[in-house]
Amino acid sequence: GGKAELLAQPPNLCQGCHEAASSTSHRHAPFEQGDCLICHTPHASDAKGLLSVPAPGLCNRCHQTKVGEESVHPPFAAGSCADCHNPHHSANAKLLTRPAEKLCLSCHEGILKGQVQHPPARDGDCLTCHGAHAGKATPVLKEDASSLCTTCHAETVKGKIPHAPAQEGHCIACHSPHASEQPALLKA
């Protein structure tokens, strides 16, 4: 019954088998500080990766997440944080698994089919219109579609006789929000 001594203290003990802090520019603070035991248990766990609590509970301990929005991104709703974020380090801001302009398209690859592409979608600026985790309107939009479109296209509905769908903010009745084969992103 004596007390066992560790061969080394964390993080050196952990890094004997697991990855050491890399030279990537973005690191999760506990990982960078060598505080492995903030997220992991050393001997056994019911969660994959010897996590002390399964995600998203583990992530939510420190990261306050927006809840209660009308539309929630499915991986976020499922607690699959690691689908988009690397838990240790990344070359990308916010510990994203890919550059932001490519991350969304890794799942939504067909969204840009069409010769005419909406500039924010084409440029990978998905967060111009969409929330990363949740949004006020479906599909994970920051605002309702009419308010969102007029943020950039306010001049479109100026005039004495506006087109009824445009005046009522039903832009997507006629226009595709991402891409189209037709000019002005028209659906047909």
mmCIF file of the C-alpha atoms, coordinates in Angstrom:
data_MODEL
# 
_entry.id   MODEL 
# 
loop_
_atom_site.group_PDB 
_atom_site.id 
_atom_site.type_symbol 
_atom_site.label_atom_id 
_atom_site.label_alt_id 
_atom_site.label_comp_id 
_atom_site.label_asym_id 
_atom_site.label_entity_id 
_atom_site.label_seq_id 
_atom_site.pdbx_PDB_ins_code 
_atom_site.Cartn_x 
_atom_site.Cartn_y 
_atom_site.Cartn_z 
_atom_site.occupancy 
_atom_site.B_iso_or_equiv 
_atom_site.pdbx_formal_charge 
_atom_site.auth_seq_id 
_atom_site.auth_comp_id 
_atom_site.auth_asym_id 
_atom_site.auth_atom_id 
_atom_site.pdbx_PDB_model_num 
ATOM 1   C CA . GLY A 1 1   ? 0.000   0.000  0.000   1.00 0.00 ? 1   GLY A CA 1 
ATOM 2   C CA . GLY A 1 2   ? 2.640   2.677  -0.650  1.00 0.00 ? 2   GLY A CA 1 
ATOM 3   C CA . LYS A 1 3   ? 2.008   5.783  -2.648  1.00 0.00 ? 3   LYS A CA 1 
ATOM 4   C CA . ALA A 1 4   ? 3.034   5.494  -6.317  1.00 0.00 ? 4   ALA A CA 1 
ATOM 5   C CA . GLU A 1 5   ? 5.258   8.200  -7.702  1.00 0.00 ? 5   GLU A CA 1 
ATOM 6   C CA . LEU A 1 6   ? 4.713   9.690  -11.135 1.00 0.00 ? 6   LEU A CA 1 
ATOM 7   C CA . LEU A 1 7   ? 7.534   9.426  -13.661 1.00 0.00 ? 7   LEU A CA 1 
ATOM 8   C CA . ALA A 1 8   ? 6.955   13.107 -14.461 1.00 0.00 ? 8   ALA A CA 1 
ATOM 9   C CA . GLN A 1 9   ? 4.375   15.791 -13.783 1.00 0.00 ? 9   GLN A CA 1 
ATOM 10  C CA . PRO A 1 10  ? 1.737   16.814 -16.318 1.00 0.00 ? 10  PRO A CA 1 
ATOM 11  C CA . PRO A 1 11  ? 2.089   18.005 -19.027 1.00 0.00 ? 11  PRO A CA 1 
ATOM 12  C CA . ASN A 1 12  ? 5.471   16.286 -19.452 1.00 0.00 ? 12  ASN A CA 1 
ATOM 13  C CA . LEU A 1 13  ? 4.009   12.982 -18.314 1.00 0.00 ? 13  LEU A CA 1 
ATOM 14  C CA . CYS A 1 14  ? 1.175   13.227 -20.843 1.00 0.00 ? 14  CYS A CA 1 
ATOM 15  C CA . GLN A 1 15  ? 3.454   14.379 -23.645 1.00 0.00 ? 15  GLN A CA 1 
ATOM 16  C CA . GLY A 1 16  ? 5.555   11.241 -23.251 1.00 0.00 ? 16  GLY A CA 1 
ATOM 17  C CA . CYS A 1 17  ? 2.890   9.526  -25.377 1.00 0.00 ? 17  CYS A CA 1 
ATOM 18  C CA . HIS A 1 18  ? 0.624   12.304 -26.640 1.00 0.00 ? 18  HIS A CA 1 
ATOM 19  C CA . GLU A 1 19  ? 1.239   15.321 -28.852 1.00 0.00 ? 19  GLU A CA 1 
ATOM 20  C CA . ALA A 1 20  ? 3.236   18.169 -27.406 1.00 0.00 ? 20  ALA A CA 1 
ATOM 21  C CA . ALA A 1 21  ? 2.260   21.779 -27.962 1.00 0.00 ? 21  ALA A CA 1 
ATOM 22  C CA . SER A 1 22  ? 2.830   22.454 -31.612 1.00 0.00 ? 22  SER A CA 1 
ATOM 23  C CA . SER A 1 23  ? 3.962   25.607 -33.307 1.00 0.00 ? 23  SER A CA 1 
ATOM 24  C CA . THR A 1 24  ? 0.438   26.398 -34.501 1.00 0.00 ? 24  THR A CA 1 
ATOM 25  C CA . SER A 1 25  ? -0.581  29.931 -33.719 1.00 0.00 ? 25  SER A CA 1 
ATOM 26  C CA . HIS A 1 26  ? -3.896  29.155 -31.996 1.00 0.00 ? 26  HIS A CA 1 
ATOM 27  C CA . ARG A 1 27  ? -3.932  26.996 -28.886 1.00 0.00 ? 27  ARG A CA 1 
ATOM 28  C CA . HIS A 1 28  ? -6.647  26.120 -26.420 1.00 0.00 ? 28  HIS A CA 1 
ATOM 29  C CA . ALA A 1 29  ? -5.586  27.770 -23.145 1.00 0.00 ? 29  ALA A CA 1 
ATOM 30  C CA . PRO A 1 30  ? -5.604  24.587 -20.989 1.00 0.00 ? 30  PRO A CA 1 
ATOM 31  C CA . PHE A 1 31  ? -3.562  22.770 -23.636 1.00 0.00 ? 31  PHE A CA 1 
ATOM 32  C CA . GLU A 1 32  ? -1.075  25.628 -23.941 1.00 0.00 ? 32  GLU A CA 1 
ATOM 33  C CA . GLN A 1 33  ? -0.698  25.806 -20.155 1.00 0.00 ? 33  GLN A CA 1 
ATOM 34  C CA . GLY A 1 34  ? -0.261  22.039 -19.861 1.00 0.00 ? 34  GLY A CA 1 
ATOM 35  C CA . ASP A 1 35  ? -3.437  21.681 -17.787 1.00 0.00 ? 35  ASP A CA 1 
ATOM 36  C CA . CYS A 1 36  ? -4.440  18.361 -19.341 1.00 0.00 ? 36  CYS A CA 1 
ATOM 37  C CA . LEU A 1 37  ? -6.455  17.345 -16.275 1.00 0.00 ? 37  LEU A CA 1 
ATOM 38  C CA . ILE A 1 38  ? -8.884  20.246 -16.715 1.00 0.00 ? 38  ILE A CA 1 
ATOM 39  C CA . CYS A 1 39  ? -10.482 18.272 -19.547 1.00 0.00 ? 39  CYS A CA 1 
ATOM 40  C CA . HIS A 1 40  ? -9.114  14.731 -19.198 1.00 0.00 ? 40  HIS A CA 1 
ATOM 41  C CA . THR A 1 41  ? -9.026  12.065 -16.508 1.00 0.00 ? 41  THR A CA 1 
ATOM 42  C CA . PRO A 1 42  ? -5.749  10.140 -16.236 1.00 0.00 ? 42  PRO A CA 1 
ATOM 43  C CA . HIS A 1 43  ? -6.963  6.554  -15.792 1.00 0.00 ? 43  HIS A CA 1 
ATOM 44  C CA . ALA A 1 44  ? -10.499 5.855  -17.002 1.00 0.00 ? 44  ALA A CA 1 
ATOM 45  C CA . SER A 1 45  ? -13.593 7.609  -18.269 1.00 0.00 ? 45  SER A CA 1 
ATOM 46  C CA . ASP A 1 46  ? -16.979 6.896  -19.757 1.00 0.00 ? 46  ASP A CA 1 
ATOM 47  C CA . ALA A 1 47  ? -16.233 9.474  -22.471 1.00 0.00 ? 47  ALA A CA 1 
ATOM 48  C CA . LYS A 1 48  ? -14.042 9.022  -25.542 1.00 0.00 ? 48  LYS A CA 1 
ATOM 49  C CA . GLY A 1 49  ? -10.565 10.536 -25.202 1.00 0.00 ? 49  GLY A CA 1 
ATOM 50  C CA . LEU A 1 50  ? -10.651 10.076 -21.424 1.00 0.00 ? 50  LEU A CA 1 
ATOM 51  C CA . LEU A 1 51  ? -12.646 13.288 -21.190 1.00 0.00 ? 51  LEU A CA 1 
ATOM 52  C CA . SER A 1 52  ? -13.812 14.077 -17.672 1.00 0.00 ? 52  SER A CA 1 
ATOM 53  C CA . VAL A 1 53  ? -17.288 14.889 -19.055 1.00 0.00 ? 53  VAL A CA 1 
ATOM 54  C CA . PRO A 1 54  ? -18.603 14.209 -22.565 1.00 0.00 ? 54  PRO A CA 1 
ATOM 55  C CA . ALA A 1 55  ? -18.946 17.143 -24.952 1.00 0.00 ? 55  ALA A CA 1 
ATOM 56  C CA . PRO A 1 56  ? -20.770 19.481 -24.997 1.00 0.00 ? 56  PRO A CA 1 
ATOM 57  C CA . GLY A 1 57  ? -20.925 19.485 -21.199 1.00 0.00 ? 57  GLY A CA 1 
ATOM 58  C CA . LEU A 1 58  ? -17.164 19.699 -21.002 1.00 0.00 ? 58  LEU A CA 1 
ATOM 59  C CA . CYS A 1 59  ? -16.960 22.617 -23.428 1.00 0.00 ? 59  CYS A CA 1 
ATOM 60  C CA . ASN A 1 60  ? -19.875 24.396 -21.751 1.00 0.00 ? 60  ASN A CA 1 
ATOM 61  C CA . ARG A 1 61  ? -18.004 24.478 -18.461 1.00 0.00 ? 61  ARG A CA 1 
ATOM 62  C CA . CYS A 1 62  ? -15.893 27.343 -19.778 1.00 0.00 ? 62  CYS A CA 1 
ATOM 63  C CA . HIS A 1 63  ? -17.515 28.391 -23.058 1.00 0.00 ? 63  HIS A CA 1 
ATOM 64  C CA . GLN A 1 64  ? -20.889 29.999 -22.598 1.00 0.00 ? 64  GLN A CA 1 
ATOM 65  C CA . THR A 1 65  ? -22.961 29.121 -25.608 1.00 0.00 ? 65  THR A CA 1 
ATOM 66  C CA . LYS A 1 66  ? -25.965 30.938 -27.007 1.00 0.00 ? 66  LYS A CA 1 
ATOM 67  C CA . VAL A 1 67  ? -29.068 28.863 -26.521 1.00 0.00 ? 67  VAL A CA 1 
ATOM 68  C CA . GLY A 1 68  ? -32.714 29.591 -27.187 1.00 0.00 ? 68  GLY A CA 1 
ATOM 69  C CA . GLU A 1 69  ? -32.349 30.797 -30.754 1.00 0.00 ? 69  GLU A CA 1 
ATOM 70  C CA . GLU A 1 70  ? -34.938 29.683 -33.290 1.00 0.00 ? 70  GLU A CA 1 
ATOM 71  C CA . SER A 1 71  ? -32.452 27.825 -35.492 1.00 0.00 ? 71  SER A CA 1 
ATOM 72  C CA . VAL A 1 72  ? -29.513 25.802 -34.186 1.00 0.00 ? 72  VAL A CA 1 
ATOM 73  C CA . HIS A 1 73  ? -26.679 24.406 -36.311 1.00 0.00 ? 73  HIS A CA 1 
ATOM 74  C CA . PRO A 1 74  ? -27.082 20.592 -36.149 1.00 0.00 ? 74  PRO A CA 1 
ATOM 75  C CA . PRO A 1 75  ? -23.491 19.760 -35.076 1.00 0.00 ? 75  PRO A CA 1 
ATOM 76  C CA . PHE A 1 76  ? -23.782 22.354 -32.305 1.00 0.00 ? 76  PHE A CA 1 
ATOM 77  C CA . ALA A 1 77  ? -27.175 20.992 -31.224 1.00 0.00 ? 77  ALA A CA 1 
ATOM 78  C CA . ALA A 1 78  ? -25.687 17.480 -31.109 1.00 0.00 ? 78  ALA A CA 1 
ATOM 79  C CA . GLY A 1 79  ? -22.771 18.647 -28.977 1.00 0.00 ? 79  GLY A CA 1 
ATOM 80  C CA . SER A 1 80  ? -20.292 17.745 -31.697 1.00 0.00 ? 80  SER A CA 1 
ATOM 81  C CA . CYS A 1 81  ? -17.924 20.649 -31.007 1.00 0.00 ? 81  CYS A CA 1 
ATOM 82  C CA . ALA A 1 82  ? -14.981 18.748 -32.502 1.00 0.00 ? 82  ALA A CA 1 
ATOM 83  C CA . ASP A 1 83  ? -16.712 18.615 -35.900 1.00 0.00 ? 83  ASP A CA 1 
ATOM 84  C CA . CYS A 1 84  ? -15.642 22.242 -36.346 1.00 0.00 ? 84  CYS A CA 1 
ATOM 85  C CA . HIS A 1 85  ? -13.131 22.909 -33.551 1.00 0.00 ? 85  HIS A CA 1 
ATOM 86  C CA . ASN A 1 86  ? -9.861  21.204 -32.655 1.00 0.00 ? 86  ASN A CA 1 
ATOM 87  C CA . PRO A 1 87  ? -9.780  20.830 -28.865 1.00 0.00 ? 87  PRO A CA 1 
ATOM 88  C CA . HIS A 1 88  ? -6.022  21.354 -28.543 1.00 0.00 ? 88  HIS A CA 1 
ATOM 89  C CA . HIS A 1 89  ? -4.527  23.589 -31.254 1.00 0.00 ? 89  HIS A CA 1 
ATOM 90  C CA . SER A 1 90  ? -5.068  24.784 -34.778 1.00 0.00 ? 90  SER A CA 1 
ATOM 91  C CA . ALA A 1 91  ? -3.543  26.939 -37.464 1.00 0.00 ? 91  ALA A CA 1 
ATOM 92  C CA . ASN A 1 92  ? -6.974  28.603 -37.700 1.00 0.00 ? 92  ASN A CA 1 
ATOM 93  C CA . ALA A 1 93  ? -8.647  31.200 -35.490 1.00 0.00 ? 93  ALA A CA 1 
ATOM 94  C CA . LYS A 1 94  ? -11.214 29.889 -32.980 1.00 0.00 ? 94  LYS A CA 1 
ATOM 95  C CA . LEU A 1 95  ? -9.426  26.523 -33.197 1.00 0.00 ? 95  LEU A CA 1 
ATOM 96  C CA . LEU A 1 96  ? -11.339 25.713 -36.391 1.00 0.00 ? 96  LEU A CA 1 
ATOM 97  C CA . THR A 1 97  ? -10.440 22.409 -38.041 1.00 0.00 ? 97  THR A CA 1 
ATOM 98  C CA . ARG A 1 98  ? -10.169 24.161 -41.429 1.00 0.00 ? 98  ARG A CA 1 
ATOM 99  C CA . PRO A 1 99  ? -9.874  27.761 -42.576 1.00 0.00 ? 99  PRO A CA 1 
ATOM 100 C CA . ALA A 1 100 ? -13.215 29.500 -41.974 1.00 0.00 ? 100 ALA A CA 1 
ATOM 101 C CA . GLU A 1 101 ? -13.817 30.070 -45.684 1.00 0.00 ? 101 GLU A CA 1 
ATOM 102 C CA . LYS A 1 102 ? -13.546 26.307 -46.314 1.00 0.00 ? 102 LYS A CA 1 
ATOM 103 C CA . LEU A 1 103 ? -15.063 24.861 -43.153 1.00 0.00 ? 103 LEU A CA 1 
ATOM 104 C CA . CYS A 1 104 ? -18.742 25.387 -43.986 1.00 0.00 ? 104 CYS A CA 1 
ATOM 105 C CA . LEU A 1 105 ? -18.272 24.070 -47.514 1.00 0.00 ? 105 LEU A CA 1 
ATOM 106 C CA . SER A 1 106 ? -16.813 20.840 -46.146 1.00 0.00 ? 106 SER A CA 1 
ATOM 107 C CA . CYS A 1 107 ? -20.403 19.824 -45.250 1.00 0.00 ? 107 CYS A CA 1 
ATOM 108 C CA . HIS A 1 108 ? -22.410 22.182 -47.462 1.00 0.00 ? 108 HIS A CA 1 
ATOM 109 C CA . GLU A 1 109 ? -20.427 21.448 -50.630 1.00 0.00 ? 109 GLU A CA 1 
ATOM 110 C CA . GLY A 1 110 ? -23.315 21.770 -53.111 1.00 0.00 ? 110 GLY A CA 1 
ATOM 111 C CA . ILE A 1 111 ? -24.360 25.214 -51.996 1.00 0.00 ? 111 ILE A CA 1 
ATOM 112 C CA . LEU A 1 112 ? -22.303 27.046 -54.622 1.00 0.00 ? 112 LEU A CA 1 
ATOM 113 C CA . LYS A 1 113 ? -23.574 25.170 -57.684 1.00 0.00 ? 113 LYS A CA 1 
ATOM 114 C CA . GLY A 1 114 ? -24.244 27.826 -60.249 1.00 0.00 ? 114 GLY A CA 1 
ATOM 115 C CA . GLN A 1 115 ? -22.264 30.256 -62.355 1.00 0.00 ? 115 GLN A CA 1 
ATOM 116 C CA . VAL A 1 116 ? -23.593 33.295 -60.496 1.00 0.00 ? 116 VAL A CA 1 
ATOM 117 C CA . GLN A 1 117 ? -22.587 33.231 -56.836 1.00 0.00 ? 117 GLN A CA 1 
ATOM 118 C CA . HIS A 1 118 ? -23.527 35.557 -54.009 1.00 0.00 ? 118 HIS A CA 1 
ATOM 119 C CA . PRO A 1 119 ? -20.214 37.235 -53.037 1.00 0.00 ? 119 PRO A CA 1 
ATOM 120 C CA . PRO A 1 120 ? -20.311 36.373 -49.300 1.00 0.00 ? 120 PRO A CA 1 
ATOM 121 C CA . ALA A 1 121 ? -21.025 32.715 -50.138 1.00 0.00 ? 121 ALA A CA 1 
ATOM 122 C CA . ARG A 1 122 ? -18.449 32.637 -52.939 1.00 0.00 ? 122 ARG A CA 1 
ATOM 123 C CA . ASP A 1 123 ? -15.794 34.173 -50.685 1.00 0.00 ? 123 ASP A CA 1 
ATOM 124 C CA . GLY A 1 124 ? -16.505 31.824 -47.773 1.00 0.00 ? 124 GLY A CA 1 
ATOM 125 C CA . ASP A 1 125 ? -17.871 34.644 -45.608 1.00 0.00 ? 125 ASP A CA 1 
ATOM 126 C CA . CYS A 1 126 ? -20.765 32.495 -44.422 1.00 0.00 ? 126 CYS A CA 1 
ATOM 127 C CA . LEU A 1 127 ? -20.909 34.306 -41.082 1.00 0.00 ? 127 LEU A CA 1 
ATOM 128 C CA . THR A 1 128 ? -21.993 37.474 -42.883 1.00 0.00 ? 128 THR A CA 1 
ATOM 129 C CA . CYS A 1 129 ? -25.500 35.989 -42.960 1.00 0.00 ? 129 CYS A CA 1 
ATOM 130 C CA . HIS A 1 130 ? -25.353 32.876 -40.773 1.00 0.00 ? 130 HIS A CA 1 
ATOM 131 C CA . GLY A 1 131 ? -24.521 32.311 -37.118 1.00 0.00 ? 131 GLY A CA 1 
ATOM 132 C CA . ALA A 1 132 ? -21.846 29.729 -36.402 1.00 0.00 ? 132 ALA A CA 1 
ATOM 133 C CA . HIS A 1 133 ? -23.838 28.014 -33.651 1.00 0.00 ? 133 HIS A CA 1 
ATOM 134 C CA . ALA A 1 134 ? -27.375 29.402 -33.784 1.00 0.00 ? 134 ALA A CA 1 
ATOM 135 C CA . GLY A 1 135 ? -29.486 32.053 -35.438 1.00 0.00 ? 135 GLY A CA 1 
ATOM 136 C CA . LYS A 1 136 ? -32.699 33.989 -35.137 1.00 0.00 ? 136 LYS A CA 1 
ATOM 137 C CA . ALA A 1 137 ? -34.192 32.422 -38.283 1.00 0.00 ? 137 ALA A CA 1 
ATOM 138 C CA . THR A 1 138 ? -33.915 29.203 -40.271 1.00 0.00 ? 138 THR A CA 1 
ATOM 139 C CA . PRO A 1 139 ? -31.402 28.138 -41.583 1.00 0.00 ? 139 PRO A CA 1 
ATOM 140 C CA . VAL A 1 140 ? -29.193 29.526 -38.807 1.00 0.00 ? 140 VAL A CA 1 
ATOM 141 C CA . LEU A 1 141 ? -29.614 33.086 -40.127 1.00 0.00 ? 141 LEU A CA 1 
ATOM 142 C CA . LYS A 1 142 ? -28.523 36.028 -37.993 1.00 0.00 ? 142 LYS A CA 1 
ATOM 143 C CA . GLU A 1 143 ? -31.801 37.851 -38.802 1.00 0.00 ? 143 GLU A CA 1 
ATOM 144 C CA . ASP A 1 144 ? -34.985 37.043 -40.702 1.00 0.00 ? 144 ASP A CA 1 
ATOM 145 C CA . ALA A 1 145 ? -34.244 36.816 -44.428 1.00 0.00 ? 145 ALA A CA 1 
ATOM 146 C CA . SER A 1 146 ? -35.841 40.146 -45.382 1.00 0.00 ? 146 SER A CA 1 
ATOM 147 C CA . SER A 1 147 ? -33.903 42.116 -42.744 1.00 0.00 ? 147 SER A CA 1 
ATOM 148 C CA . LEU A 1 148 ? -30.734 40.285 -43.632 1.00 0.00 ? 148 LEU A CA 1 
ATOM 149 C CA . CYS A 1 149 ? -30.961 40.965 -47.382 1.00 0.00 ? 149 CYS A CA 1 
ATOM 150 C CA . THR A 1 150 ? -31.707 44.654 -46.933 1.00 0.00 ? 150 THR A CA 1 
ATOM 151 C CA . THR A 1 151 ? -28.607 45.035 -44.773 1.00 0.00 ? 151 THR A CA 1 
ATOM 152 C CA . CYS A 1 152 ? -26.631 45.137 -48.026 1.00 0.00 ? 152 CYS A CA 1 
ATOM 153 C CA . HIS A 1 153 ? -29.363 45.534 -50.631 1.00 0.00 ? 153 HIS A CA 1 
ATOM 154 C CA . ALA A 1 154 ? -31.491 48.353 -49.153 1.00 0.00 ? 154 ALA A CA 1 
ATOM 155 C CA . GLU A 1 155 ? -31.516 50.332 -52.419 1.00 0.00 ? 155 GLU A CA 1 
ATOM 156 C CA . THR A 1 156 ? -33.166 47.411 -54.214 1.00 0.00 ? 156 THR A CA 1 
ATOM 157 C CA . VAL A 1 157 ? -36.657 48.196 -52.939 1.00 0.00 ? 157 VAL A CA 1 
ATOM 158 C CA . LYS A 1 158 ? -36.537 51.974 -53.534 1.00 0.00 ? 158 LYS A CA 1 
ATOM 159 C CA . GLY A 1 159 ? -38.954 53.374 -56.083 1.00 0.00 ? 159 GLY A CA 1 
ATOM 160 C CA . LYS A 1 160 ? -42.567 54.405 -56.554 1.00 0.00 ? 160 LYS A CA 1 
ATOM 161 C CA . ILE A 1 161 ? -43.817 50.957 -57.535 1.00 0.00 ? 161 ILE A CA 1 
ATOM 162 C CA . PRO A 1 162 ? -41.827 48.190 -55.841 1.00 0.00 ? 162 PRO A CA 1 
ATOM 163 C CA . HIS A 1 163 ? -42.280 44.530 -56.703 1.00 0.00 ? 163 HIS A CA 1 
ATOM 164 C CA . ALA A 1 164 ? -44.601 43.090 -54.042 1.00 0.00 ? 164 ALA A CA 1 
ATOM 165 C CA . PRO A 1 165 ? -42.347 40.196 -52.891 1.00 0.00 ? 165 PRO A CA 1 
ATOM 166 C CA . ALA A 1 166 ? -39.390 42.595 -52.610 1.00 0.00 ? 166 ALA A CA 1 
ATOM 167 C CA . GLN A 1 167 ? -41.442 45.176 -50.716 1.00 0.00 ? 167 GLN A CA 1 
ATOM 168 C CA . GLU A 1 168 ? -42.647 42.472 -48.311 1.00 0.00 ? 168 GLU A CA 1 
ATOM 169 C CA . GLY A 1 169 ? -39.119 41.159 -47.790 1.00 0.00 ? 169 GLY A CA 1 
ATOM 170 C CA . HIS A 1 170 ? -39.643 37.837 -49.545 1.00 0.00 ? 170 HIS A CA 1 
ATOM 171 C CA . CYS A 1 171 ? -36.387 38.043 -51.483 1.00 0.00 ? 171 CYS A CA 1 
ATOM 172 C CA . ILE A 1 172 ? -35.848 34.283 -51.565 1.00 0.00 ? 172 ILE A CA 1 
ATOM 173 C CA . ALA A 1 173 ? -39.169 33.805 -53.347 1.00 0.00 ? 173 ALA A CA 1 
ATOM 174 C CA . CYS A 1 174 ? -37.325 34.843 -56.516 1.00 0.00 ? 174 CYS A CA 1 
ATOM 175 C CA . HIS A 1 175 ? -33.616 34.804 -55.626 1.00 0.00 ? 175 HIS A CA 1 
ATOM 176 C CA . SER A 1 176 ? -31.332 32.010 -54.494 1.00 0.00 ? 176 SER A CA 1 
ATOM 177 C CA . PRO A 1 177 ? -29.291 33.132 -51.480 1.00 0.00 ? 177 PRO A CA 1 
ATOM 178 C CA . HIS A 1 178 ? -26.096 31.320 -52.510 1.00 0.00 ? 178 HIS A CA 1 
ATOM 179 C CA . ALA A 1 179 ? -25.809 30.537 -56.228 1.00 0.00 ? 179 ALA A CA 1 
ATOM 180 C CA . SER A 1 180 ? -27.782 30.264 -59.436 1.00 0.00 ? 180 SER A CA 1 
ATOM 181 C CA . GLU A 1 181 ? -27.354 29.670 -63.149 1.00 0.00 ? 181 GLU A CA 1 
ATOM 182 C CA . GLN A 1 182 ? -29.418 32.829 -63.745 1.00 0.00 ? 182 GLN A CA 1 
ATOM 183 C CA . PRO A 1 183 ? -28.352 36.485 -63.534 1.00 0.00 ? 183 PRO A CA 1 
ATOM 184 C CA . ALA A 1 184 ? -29.047 38.303 -60.249 1.00 0.00 ? 184 ALA A CA 1 
ATOM 185 C CA . LEU A 1 185 ? -29.254 34.912 -58.517 1.00 0.00 ? 185 LEU A CA 1 
ATOM 186 C CA . LEU A 1 186 ? -32.763 34.377 -59.917 1.00 0.00 ? 186 LEU A CA 1 
ATOM 187 C CA . LYS A 1 187 ? -34.215 30.950 -59.235 1.00 0.00 ? 187 LYS A CA 1 
ATOM 188 C CA . ALA A 1 188 ? -35.656 30.507 -62.751 1.00 0.00 ? 188 ALA A CA 1 
# 
